[in-house]
Amino acid sequence: MVQAIYVPDAGKSTFIGAQRIICDPALGAAPNGRCRRIYVAVGGYGLYKSEDGGENWAIVYTLAENRYFTDVEFSQGTVFMAARDVDLHLYDGTTLTESNLNQTRLFDIAVSPSNKNKVFACTNGMADLYRSTDGGLNFVQLLPTSDDAVGQSYFKSSLAPWKENSKLRDYLSVGELQLDPYNSDRLWFAEGMGVWRADDASNSNNGPVFNDVSAGIEEMVATDIAVSSSHVTFMTWDRIGFSMPKGQLSAYPTKQTLNTVDFSTGTSVDVSPDGNFMAAVASDHRGCCGNGDFAGYSEDGGVNWSRFGSINQTNNTNNPSQLEFGELSISATDNSNMVWISRRNTSTAPYYDTRIYYTDNQGASWTAASVPSGYNNSGFMFLTSKKVMTADRVLGGTFYSYAWNPGTIYKSTDKGHTWAKTTASLPSNAWHVQLKAAPGKAGHVWMVTGYDHREPVAQRGMWYSTDGANNFNKVTNVQDAWSLGFGAAYNGSDYPTIYIFGKINNQWGVYRSIDQAASWELITTYPLGLFDKVTCMEGDPDIFGRVYLGFSGNSFVYGQISAGSQPVEEVVIKPETLALYETESYNLVGIVKPFDATDQSLTWTSSDPSIASITSQGTLTALAQGTATISATATNGVVASAVVTVNETFRVTGINIPQSSIEVA
């Protein structure tokens, strides 16, 4: 029989099992009606063959237990097998042959279905490409058209210029290499950034030129989003990130931020309250542990980027060696003051280290902060959705950081130089927590617990503080929340719009609140039909209703209020009841639902203007003792009401103080 998929064994289970099943039609059908000759490639064992429709099996090619197939292809009676750490092997039904390629890093094979002599093979990352014209026995290495270690000469993209401008050779996530069944000179290549096609695969010994033929296929891993006054900056794994004009979000960027070539990751980006100064953490993660020498800043909202002063990982005169990965926040009032929490992922102790550094000179040098010994945070760099630090958006030099065991907040009010533990009590072990300060609100800090459910169900969800992170309250109407962002306030509201990806009333989706989380509106369940995990999100500070989302494997999307015709379905007045004294005024808020209703206008009226008058903008004035009903009516007749009670104002006409009660010192 064929060896089944591995059974778990004391934590040593593996995904390797039956990797490919092939039916060879050469022998026709067996008496049981099945294909007579069947091949099954099993990782850790080898290639099995049956010639009686699967009743009996024999192994014809043996793999070591710790080896697996990287690709298995079939054409005209021959099985082509590439496996980890061994050369290409061929089996034609009777004879097993080892290729003369002498390459043990093969990752994929392409064989013409109409001519088994034409074979292509590539190594991991598409670093090397080979072609055979004798059925895989001998190969020629296809060299790039010029001495190009980056790969820009044989990967072309007019659709997305940033791809062509980045390092491609050796850093492409090989998905599949296939020859076109209708044109054996056409070679298709699918990988993480899309699909490429070469139409000259057989023309010469030079490397074929692959052209980008995919549009709208996005598989970037999103890590962070920041929105300036003019641009949206998206940070990603492997390609650092991109800054795109708000009005050109459907166009492809021409280059990456900070580092336009190297294979690197952007883990964090922040924007100053001035809307123009931005800073980002970008690290080269090739060879395990990375460094921070691609981190930097923009002074024009993300159009142009400059690296911080030399972050030298070997000469630590100005910059500590631990500056790598992690996240960064900008002071609300001083762009030269930033705090960087590194997440060190090292192969030597201390493992997964997390440290806090600050700069007072716009990143020219960094200094380790004074942090109490109780502060702790996992530095594991792959937890890309975790955001444990935020800067207060009003109070300059004030920063907050979540510590996961036990769950609390550490705070700095001196530009990140020294930190102290607050009295906050928050869920512990929230490894994917996201912490953000509310724009324009001093001391307002919000937190969602994230998607890693180590904490009990009762501790999941959303928390907020209005006193500088000393005390937090749970948002009781949010059952769970993975990501958090802020955007422009709704007309008439004095609080920024809050966006979350979370669970409310047992329904997961993207939600919006215009009243400081008192109520929520479900915007969408799965944007664009994507069932992927939301790792980051942010609202637009200038455009109400626009929100940007990043996914763990499907790049970024944005949504905004529809421009189509949408009738008013509901009107809400806040507050619904109100008590005033004579001569007092109050601004009522009229909310039209849905938020993308075409006509947002409301007509305000009072049932008794002699008691309470109302302006066309909703400003209420109490005039005389009594009760009046205030109505807000949409153009299609949908109406809401609020009741105002006006109390008599007691007027003081004089104060009589007996002389005997006065003492003069």
PDB file of C-alpha atoms in Angstrom, residues 422-656:
ATOM      1  CA  THR A 422       0.694  53.233  34.962  1.00  0.00           C
ATOM      2  CA  THR A 423      -2.181  51.890  37.039  1.00  0.00           C
ATOM      3  CA  ALA A 424      -3.882  50.466  33.956  1.00  0.00           C
ATOM      4  CA  SER A 425      -5.191  46.915  34.163  1.00  0.00           C
ATOM      5  CA  LEU A 426      -5.591  45.251  30.771  1.00  0.00           C
ATOM      6  CA  PRO A 427      -5.787  41.710  29.362  1.00  0.00           C
ATOM      7  CA  SER A 428      -2.520  39.801  29.646  1.00  0.00           C
ATOM      8  CA  ASN A 429      -0.813  37.831  26.892  1.00  0.00           C
ATOM      9  CA  ALA A 430      -2.480  39.791  24.082  1.00  0.00           C
ATOM     10  CA  TRP A 431       0.320  39.053  21.637  1.00  0.00           C
ATOM     11  CA  HIS A 432      -1.415  40.727  18.700  1.00  0.00           C
ATOM     12  CA  VAL A 433      -2.630  43.788  20.565  1.00  0.00           C
ATOM     13  CA  GLN A 434      -3.043  47.091  18.702  1.00  0.00           C
ATOM     14  CA  LEU A 435      -2.700  50.340  20.648  1.00  0.00           C
ATOM     15  CA  LYS A 436      -3.594  53.741  19.145  1.00  0.00           C
ATOM     16  CA  ALA A 437      -4.090  57.268  20.467  1.00  0.00           C
ATOM     17  CA  ALA A 438      -7.111  59.205  19.239  1.00  0.00           C
ATOM     18  CA  PRO A 439      -6.274  62.187  16.994  1.00  0.00           C
ATOM     19  CA  GLY A 440      -6.990  65.556  18.560  1.00  0.00           C
ATOM     20  CA  LYS A 441      -7.800  64.107  21.984  1.00  0.00           C
ATOM     21  CA  ALA A 442      -5.200  64.489  24.722  1.00  0.00           C
ATOM     22  CA  GLY A 443      -4.829  61.367  26.847  1.00  0.00           C
ATOM     23  CA  HIS A 444      -7.285  59.287  24.808  1.00  0.00           C
ATOM     24  CA  VAL A 445      -5.830  55.828  24.124  1.00  0.00           C
ATOM     25  CA  TRP A 446      -7.630  52.872  22.531  1.00  0.00           C
ATOM     26  CA  MET A 447      -6.672  49.198  22.378  1.00  0.00           C
ATOM     27  CA  VAL A 448      -7.945  46.058  20.655  1.00  0.00           C
ATOM     28  CA  THR A 449      -6.731  42.666  21.795  1.00  0.00           C
ATOM     29  CA  GLY A 450      -6.008  41.205  18.356  1.00  0.00           C
ATOM     30  CA  TYR A 451      -6.559  37.827  16.768  1.00  0.00           C
ATOM     31  CA  ASP A 452      -4.362  35.600  18.959  1.00  0.00           C
ATOM     32  CA  HIS A 453      -6.830  34.359  21.552  1.00  0.00           C
ATOM     33  CA  ARG A 454      -4.615  33.488  24.458  1.00  0.00           C
ATOM     34  CA  GLU A 455      -6.748  35.661  26.704  1.00  0.00           C
ATOM     35  CA  PRO A 456     -10.139  34.437  28.010  1.00  0.00           C
ATOM     36  CA  VAL A 457     -13.255  35.296  26.012  1.00  0.00           C
ATOM     37  CA  ALA A 458     -14.263  37.929  28.558  1.00  0.00           C
ATOM     38  CA  GLN A 459     -10.947  39.709  28.035  1.00  0.00           C
ATOM     39  CA  ARG A 460     -11.212  39.969  24.257  1.00  0.00           C
ATOM     40  CA  GLY A 461     -12.398  43.043  22.477  1.00  0.00           C
ATOM     41  CA  MET A 462     -11.799  46.767  22.819  1.00  0.00           C
ATOM     42  CA  TRP A 463     -10.641  49.035  25.648  1.00  0.00           C
ATOM     43  CA  TYR A 464     -10.206  52.791  25.992  1.00  0.00           C
ATOM     44  CA  SER A 465      -8.742  55.397  28.326  1.00  0.00           C
ATOM     45  CA  THR A 466      -9.447  59.121  28.569  1.00  0.00           C
ATOM     46  CA  ASP A 467      -6.993  59.913  31.380  1.00  0.00           C
ATOM     47  CA  GLY A 468      -3.636  59.264  29.775  1.00  0.00           C
ATOM     48  CA  ALA A 469      -3.730  55.447  30.004  1.00  0.00           C
ATOM     49  CA  ASN A 470      -3.988  55.314  33.782  1.00  0.00           C
ATOM     50  CA  ASN A 471      -7.400  53.657  33.698  1.00  0.00           C
ATOM     51  CA  PHE A 472      -9.168  51.754  30.934  1.00  0.00           C
ATOM     52  CA  ASN A 473     -12.800  50.859  30.320  1.00  0.00           C
ATOM     53  CA  LYS A 474     -14.011  47.957  28.224  1.00  0.00           C
ATOM     54  CA  VAL A 475     -16.242  48.741  25.246  1.00  0.00           C
ATOM     55  CA  THR A 476     -19.037  46.381  26.188  1.00  0.00           C
ATOM     56  CA  ASN A 477     -20.733  46.246  22.785  1.00  0.00           C
ATOM     57  CA  VAL A 478     -17.577  44.892  21.080  1.00  0.00           C
ATOM     58  CA  GLN A 479     -17.151  41.143  21.575  1.00  0.00           C
ATOM     59  CA  ASP A 480     -13.827  40.845  19.769  1.00  0.00           C
ATOM     60  CA  ALA A 481     -11.582  43.129  17.729  1.00  0.00           C
ATOM     61  CA  TRP A 482      -8.465  42.503  15.662  1.00  0.00           C
ATOM     62  CA  SER A 483      -7.584  45.875  14.201  1.00  0.00           C
ATOM     63  CA  LEU A 484      -8.235  49.556  14.888  1.00  0.00           C
ATOM     64  CA  GLY A 485      -8.052  52.905  13.084  1.00  0.00           C
ATOM     65  CA  PHE A 486      -9.239  56.518  13.228  1.00  0.00           C
ATOM     66  CA  GLY A 487     -10.604  58.787  10.503  1.00  0.00           C
ATOM     67  CA  ALA A 488     -12.270  62.120   9.885  1.00  0.00           C
ATOM     68  CA  ALA A 489     -15.127  62.956  12.236  1.00  0.00           C
ATOM     69  CA  TYR A 490     -18.705  62.848  11.032  1.00  0.00           C
ATOM     70  CA  ASN A 491     -20.295  66.214  10.359  1.00  0.00           C
ATOM     71  CA  GLY A 492     -21.371  67.609  13.729  1.00  0.00           C
ATOM     72  CA  SER A 493     -19.336  65.161  15.812  1.00  0.00           C
ATOM     73  CA  ASP A 494     -16.386  66.343  17.881  1.00  0.00           C
ATOM     74  CA  TYR A 495     -14.747  62.883  18.009  1.00  0.00           C
ATOM     75  CA  PRO A 496     -12.808  61.164  15.224  1.00  0.00           C
ATOM     76  CA  THR A 497     -14.562  58.261  13.539  1.00  0.00           C
ATOM     77  CA  ILE A 498     -13.421  54.903  14.919  1.00  0.00           C
ATOM     78  CA  TYR A 499     -13.007  51.898  12.633  1.00  0.00           C
ATOM     79  CA  ILE A 500     -12.486  48.320  13.749  1.00  0.00           C
ATOM     80  CA  PHE A 501     -12.415  44.870  12.262  1.00  0.00           C
ATOM     81  CA  GLY A 502     -14.256  42.967  14.927  1.00  0.00           C
ATOM     82  CA  LYS A 503     -17.241  41.049  16.188  1.00  0.00           C
ATOM     83  CA  ILE A 504     -20.428  42.800  17.316  1.00  0.00           C
ATOM     84  CA  ASN A 505     -23.726  41.008  17.950  1.00  0.00           C
ATOM     85  CA  ASN A 506     -22.017  37.775  16.824  1.00  0.00           C
ATOM     86  CA  GLN A 507     -21.279  39.251  13.380  1.00  0.00           C
ATOM     87  CA  TRP A 508     -17.691  39.714  12.153  1.00  0.00           C
ATOM     88  CA  GLY A 509     -16.941  42.618   9.865  1.00  0.00           C
ATOM     89  CA  VAL A 510     -15.626  46.141   9.400  1.00  0.00           C
ATOM     90  CA  TYR A 511     -17.448  48.544  11.716  1.00  0.00           C
ATOM     91  CA  ARG A 512     -17.588  52.305  12.085  1.00  0.00           C
ATOM     92  CA  SER A 513     -18.540  54.452  15.089  1.00  0.00           C
ATOM     93  CA  ILE A 514     -19.120  58.205  14.995  1.00  0.00           C
ATOM     94  CA  ASP A 515     -20.007  58.561  18.681  1.00  0.00           C
ATOM     95  CA  GLN A 516     -16.934  57.354  20.576  1.00  0.00           C
ATOM     96  CA  ALA A 517     -17.918  53.652  20.402  1.00  0.00           C
ATOM     97  CA  ALA A 518     -21.390  54.149  21.887  1.00  0.00           C
ATOM     98  CA  SER A 519     -22.890  52.616  18.735  1.00  0.00           C
ATOM     99  CA  TRP A 520     -21.560  50.893  15.617  1.00  0.00           C
ATOM    100  CA  GLU A 521     -22.533  50.533  11.984  1.00  0.00           C
ATOM    101  CA  LEU A 522     -21.505  47.447  10.009  1.00  0.00           C
ATOM    102  CA  ILE A 523     -19.812  48.672   6.825  1.00  0.00           C
ATOM    103  CA  THR A 524     -19.014  45.311   5.269  1.00  0.00           C
ATOM    104  CA  THR A 525     -18.382  41.723   6.287  1.00  0.00           C
ATOM    105  CA  TYR A 526     -15.678  40.609   3.839  1.00  0.00           C
ATOM    106  CA  PRO A 527     -14.302  43.457   1.682  1.00  0.00           C
ATOM    107  CA  LEU A 528     -14.132  42.499  -2.014  1.00  0.00           C
ATOM    108  CA  GLY A 529     -15.070  38.956  -1.010  1.00  0.00           C
ATOM    109  CA  LEU A 530     -11.754  38.421   0.777  1.00  0.00           C
ATOM    110  CA  PHE A 531     -11.862  35.997   3.691  1.00  0.00           C
ATOM    111  CA  ASP A 532      -8.336  36.921   4.743  1.00  0.00           C
ATOM    112  CA  LYS A 533      -7.350  38.247   8.158  1.00  0.00           C
ATOM    113  CA  VAL A 534      -7.243  42.044   8.562  1.00  0.00           C
ATOM    114  CA  THR A 535      -3.838  42.942  10.023  1.00  0.00           C
ATOM    115  CA  CYS A 536      -3.989  46.748   9.920  1.00  0.00           C
ATOM    116  CA  MET A 537      -6.421  49.550   9.145  1.00  0.00           C
ATOM    117  CA  GLU A 538      -6.678  53.329   9.183  1.00  0.00           C
ATOM    118  CA  GLY A 539      -9.286  55.914   8.363  1.00  0.00           C
ATOM    119  CA  ASP A 540      -8.620  58.966   6.237  1.00  0.00           C
ATOM    120  CA  PRO A 541      -8.184  62.093   8.406  1.00  0.00           C
ATOM    121  CA  ASP A 542      -9.590  64.348   5.675  1.00  0.00           C
ATOM    122  CA  ILE A 543     -12.314  62.267   4.000  1.00  0.00           C
ATOM    123  CA  PHE A 544     -15.163  61.056   6.171  1.00  0.00           C
ATOM    124  CA  GLY A 545     -16.136  57.473   5.457  1.00  0.00           C
ATOM    125  CA  ARG A 546     -12.931  56.389   3.740  1.00  0.00           C
ATOM    126  CA  VAL A 547     -11.046  53.540   5.399  1.00  0.00           C
ATOM    127  CA  TYR A 548      -7.956  51.583   4.327  1.00  0.00           C
ATOM    128  CA  LEU A 549      -7.437  47.908   5.231  1.00  0.00           C
ATOM    129  CA  GLY A 550      -4.433  45.603   5.001  1.00  0.00           C
ATOM    130  CA  PHE A 551      -4.579  41.799   4.880  1.00  0.00           C
ATOM    131  CA  SER A 552      -2.216  39.031   5.897  1.00  0.00           C
ATOM    132  CA  GLY A 553      -1.861  37.828   2.308  1.00  0.00           C
ATOM    133  CA  ASN A 554      -4.067  39.862  -0.028  1.00  0.00           C
ATOM    134  CA  SER A 555      -2.451  43.304   0.090  1.00  0.00           C
ATOM    135  CA  PHE A 556      -4.594  46.395   0.711  1.00  0.00           C
ATOM    136  CA  VAL A 557      -8.072  47.663  -0.132  1.00  0.00           C
ATOM    137  CA  TYR A 558      -9.962  50.834   0.636  1.00  0.00           C
ATOM    138  CA  GLY A 559     -13.631  51.630   0.947  1.00  0.00           C
ATOM    139  CA  GLN A 560     -15.552  54.864   0.930  1.00  0.00           C
ATOM    140  CA  ILE A 561     -19.099  56.138   0.969  1.00  0.00           C
ATOM    141  CA  SER A 562     -20.912  55.270  -2.248  1.00  0.00           C
ATOM    142  CA  ALA A 563     -21.399  57.977  -4.859  1.00  0.00           C
ATOM    143  CA  GLY A 564     -24.594  56.306  -6.126  1.00  0.00           C
ATOM    144  CA  SER A 565     -28.164  57.212  -5.214  1.00  0.00           C
ATOM    145  CA  GLN A 566     -29.004  55.978  -1.718  1.00  0.00           C
ATOM    146  CA  PRO A 567     -32.191  56.965   0.146  1.00  0.00           C
ATOM    147  CA  VAL A 568     -32.276  57.949   3.804  1.00  0.00           C
ATOM    148  CA  GLU A 569     -33.448  54.995   5.895  1.00  0.00           C
ATOM    149  CA  GLU A 570     -33.164  56.419   9.400  1.00  0.00           C
ATOM    150  CA  VAL A 571     -32.519  59.688  11.207  1.00  0.00           C
ATOM    151  CA  VAL A 572     -31.167  59.811  14.759  1.00  0.00           C
ATOM    152  CA  ILE A 573     -30.918  62.873  17.027  1.00  0.00           C
ATOM    153  CA  LYS A 574     -28.350  62.891  19.806  1.00  0.00           C
ATOM    154  CA  PRO A 575     -29.150  63.356  22.602  1.00  0.00           C
ATOM    155  CA  GLU A 576     -32.762  62.197  22.460  1.00  0.00           C
ATOM    156  CA  THR A 577     -33.669  63.942  25.725  1.00  0.00           C
ATOM    157  CA  LEU A 578     -32.187  67.121  27.100  1.00  0.00           C
ATOM    158  CA  ALA A 579     -32.752  69.478  30.042  1.00  0.00           C
ATOM    159  CA  LEU A 580     -31.686  73.130  29.823  1.00  0.00           C
ATOM    160  CA  TYR A 581     -32.164  76.303  31.783  1.00  0.00           C
ATOM    161  CA  GLU A 582     -33.590  79.409  30.177  1.00  0.00           C
ATOM    162  CA  THR A 583     -31.108  81.190  27.843  1.00  0.00           C
ATOM    163  CA  GLU A 584     -28.855  78.114  27.559  1.00  0.00           C
ATOM    164  CA  SER A 585     -27.899  76.797  24.102  1.00  0.00           C
ATOM    165  CA  TYR A 586     -26.924  73.337  22.865  1.00  0.00           C
ATOM    166  CA  ASN A 587     -25.859  71.911  19.497  1.00  0.00           C
ATOM    167  CA  LEU A 588     -27.929  68.844  18.649  1.00  0.00           C
ATOM    168  CA  VAL A 589     -26.411  66.259  16.289  1.00  0.00           C
ATOM    169  CA  GLY A 590     -28.556  64.831  13.509  1.00  0.00           C
ATOM    170  CA  ILE A 591     -27.283  61.542  12.088  1.00  0.00           C
ATOM    171  CA  VAL A 592     -28.478  60.295   8.717  1.00  0.00           C
ATOM    172  CA  LYS A 593     -28.322  56.546   8.060  1.00  0.00           C
ATOM    173  CA  PRO A 594     -26.925  54.969   6.034  1.00  0.00           C
ATOM    174  CA  PHE A 595     -23.898  57.248   6.046  1.00  0.00           C
ATOM    175  CA  ASP A 596     -23.732  57.155   2.242  1.00  0.00           C
ATOM    176  CA  ALA A 597     -27.284  58.439   1.766  1.00  0.00           C
ATOM    177  CA  THR A 598     -27.275  60.720  -1.259  1.00  0.00           C
ATOM    178  CA  ASP A 599     -29.108  63.638   0.356  1.00  0.00           C
ATOM    179  CA  GLN A 600     -27.804  64.284   3.874  1.00  0.00           C
ATOM    180  CA  SER A 601     -29.804  67.477   4.463  1.00  0.00           C
ATOM    181  CA  LEU A 602     -32.145  67.792   7.442  1.00  0.00           C
ATOM    182  CA  THR A 603     -34.887  70.283   8.276  1.00  0.00           C
ATOM    183  CA  TRP A 604     -35.018  71.217  11.972  1.00  0.00           C
ATOM    184  CA  THR A 605     -38.292  72.301  13.628  1.00  0.00           C
ATOM    185  CA  SER A 606     -39.602  72.948  17.144  1.00  0.00           C
ATOM    186  CA  SER A 607     -43.102  72.084  18.336  1.00  0.00           C
ATOM    187  CA  ASP A 608     -43.096  75.303  20.374  1.00  0.00           C
ATOM    188  CA  PRO A 609     -40.529  77.918  19.309  1.00  0.00           C
ATOM    189  CA  SER A 610     -41.572  80.104  22.259  1.00  0.00           C
ATOM    190  CA  ILE A 611     -40.127  77.466  24.619  1.00  0.00           C
ATOM    191  CA  ALA A 612     -37.157  76.259  22.541  1.00  0.00           C
ATOM    192  CA  SER A 613     -35.993  77.566  19.190  1.00  0.00           C
ATOM    193  CA  ILE A 614     -33.838  75.607  16.723  1.00  0.00           C
ATOM    194  CA  THR A 615     -31.685  76.874  13.867  1.00  0.00           C
ATOM    195  CA  SER A 616     -31.195  75.219  10.480  1.00  0.00           C
ATOM    196  CA  GLN A 617     -27.868  73.882  11.772  1.00  0.00           C
ATOM    197  CA  GLY A 618     -29.385  72.237  14.870  1.00  0.00           C
ATOM    198  CA  THR A 619     -28.458  74.871  17.463  1.00  0.00           C
ATOM    199  CA  LEU A 620     -31.066  74.772  20.219  1.00  0.00           C
ATOM    200  CA  THR A 621     -31.823  77.761  22.494  1.00  0.00           C
ATOM    201  CA  ALA A 622     -33.955  77.485  25.634  1.00  0.00           C
ATOM    202  CA  LEU A 623     -36.330  80.464  25.921  1.00  0.00           C
ATOM    203  CA  ALA A 624     -39.054  79.752  28.476  1.00  0.00           C
ATOM    204  CA  GLN A 625     -40.070  77.138  31.018  1.00  0.00           C
ATOM    205  CA  GLY A 626     -41.826  74.126  29.484  1.00  0.00           C
ATOM    206  CA  THR A 627     -41.340  71.141  27.157  1.00  0.00           C
ATOM    207  CA  ALA A 628     -40.874  71.133  23.392  1.00  0.00           C
ATOM    208  CA  THR A 629     -40.296  68.436  20.786  1.00  0.00           C
ATOM    209  CA  ILE A 630     -37.472  69.014  18.318  1.00  0.00           C
ATOM    210  CA  SER A 631     -37.712  67.217  14.959  1.00  0.00           C
ATOM    211  CA  ALA A 632     -35.147  66.574  12.228  1.00  0.00           C
ATOM    212  CA  THR A 633     -36.711  65.575   8.908  1.00  0.00           C
ATOM    213  CA  ALA A 634     -34.952  64.225   5.814  1.00  0.00           C
ATOM    214  CA  THR A 635     -36.115  65.266   2.347  1.00  0.00           C
ATOM    215  CA  ASN A 636     -37.833  61.896   1.847  1.00  0.00           C
ATOM    216  CA  GLY A 637     -39.876  62.353   5.034  1.00  0.00           C
ATOM    217  CA  VAL A 638     -37.899  60.169   7.443  1.00  0.00           C
ATOM    218  CA  VAL A 639     -37.992  61.960  10.783  1.00  0.00           C
ATOM    219  CA  ALA A 640     -36.488  61.744  14.265  1.00  0.00           C
ATOM    220  CA  SER A 641     -37.492  63.568  17.433  1.00  0.00           C
ATOM    221  CA  ALA A 642     -35.922  64.705  20.673  1.00  0.00           C
ATOM    222  CA  VAL A 643     -37.565  66.148  23.767  1.00  0.00           C
ATOM    223  CA  VAL A 644     -36.159  69.223  25.500  1.00  0.00           C
ATOM    224  CA  THR A 645     -37.254  70.362  28.934  1.00  0.00           C
ATOM    225  CA  VAL A 646     -36.596  73.993  29.789  1.00  0.00           C
ATOM    226  CA  ASN A 647     -36.324  74.843  33.466  1.00  0.00           C
ATOM    227  CA  GLU A 648     -36.810  78.260  34.948  1.00  0.00           C
ATOM    228  CA  THR A 649     -33.647  80.140  35.714  1.00  0.00           C
ATOM    229  CA  PHE A 650     -33.542  81.525  39.228  1.00  0.00           C
ATOM    230  CA  ARG A 651     -32.134  85.024  39.113  1.00  0.00           C
ATOM    231  CA  VAL A 652     -30.166  86.379  42.062  1.00  0.00           C
ATOM    232  CA  THR A 653     -31.036  90.043  42.640  1.00  0.00           C
ATOM    233  CA  GLY A 654     -28.854  90.573  45.672  1.00  0.00           C
ATOM    234  CA  ILE A 655     -26.926  89.010  48.574  1.00  0.00           C
ATOM    235  CA  ASN A 656     -27.529  90.041  52.165  1.00  0.00           C
TER     236      ASN A 656
END
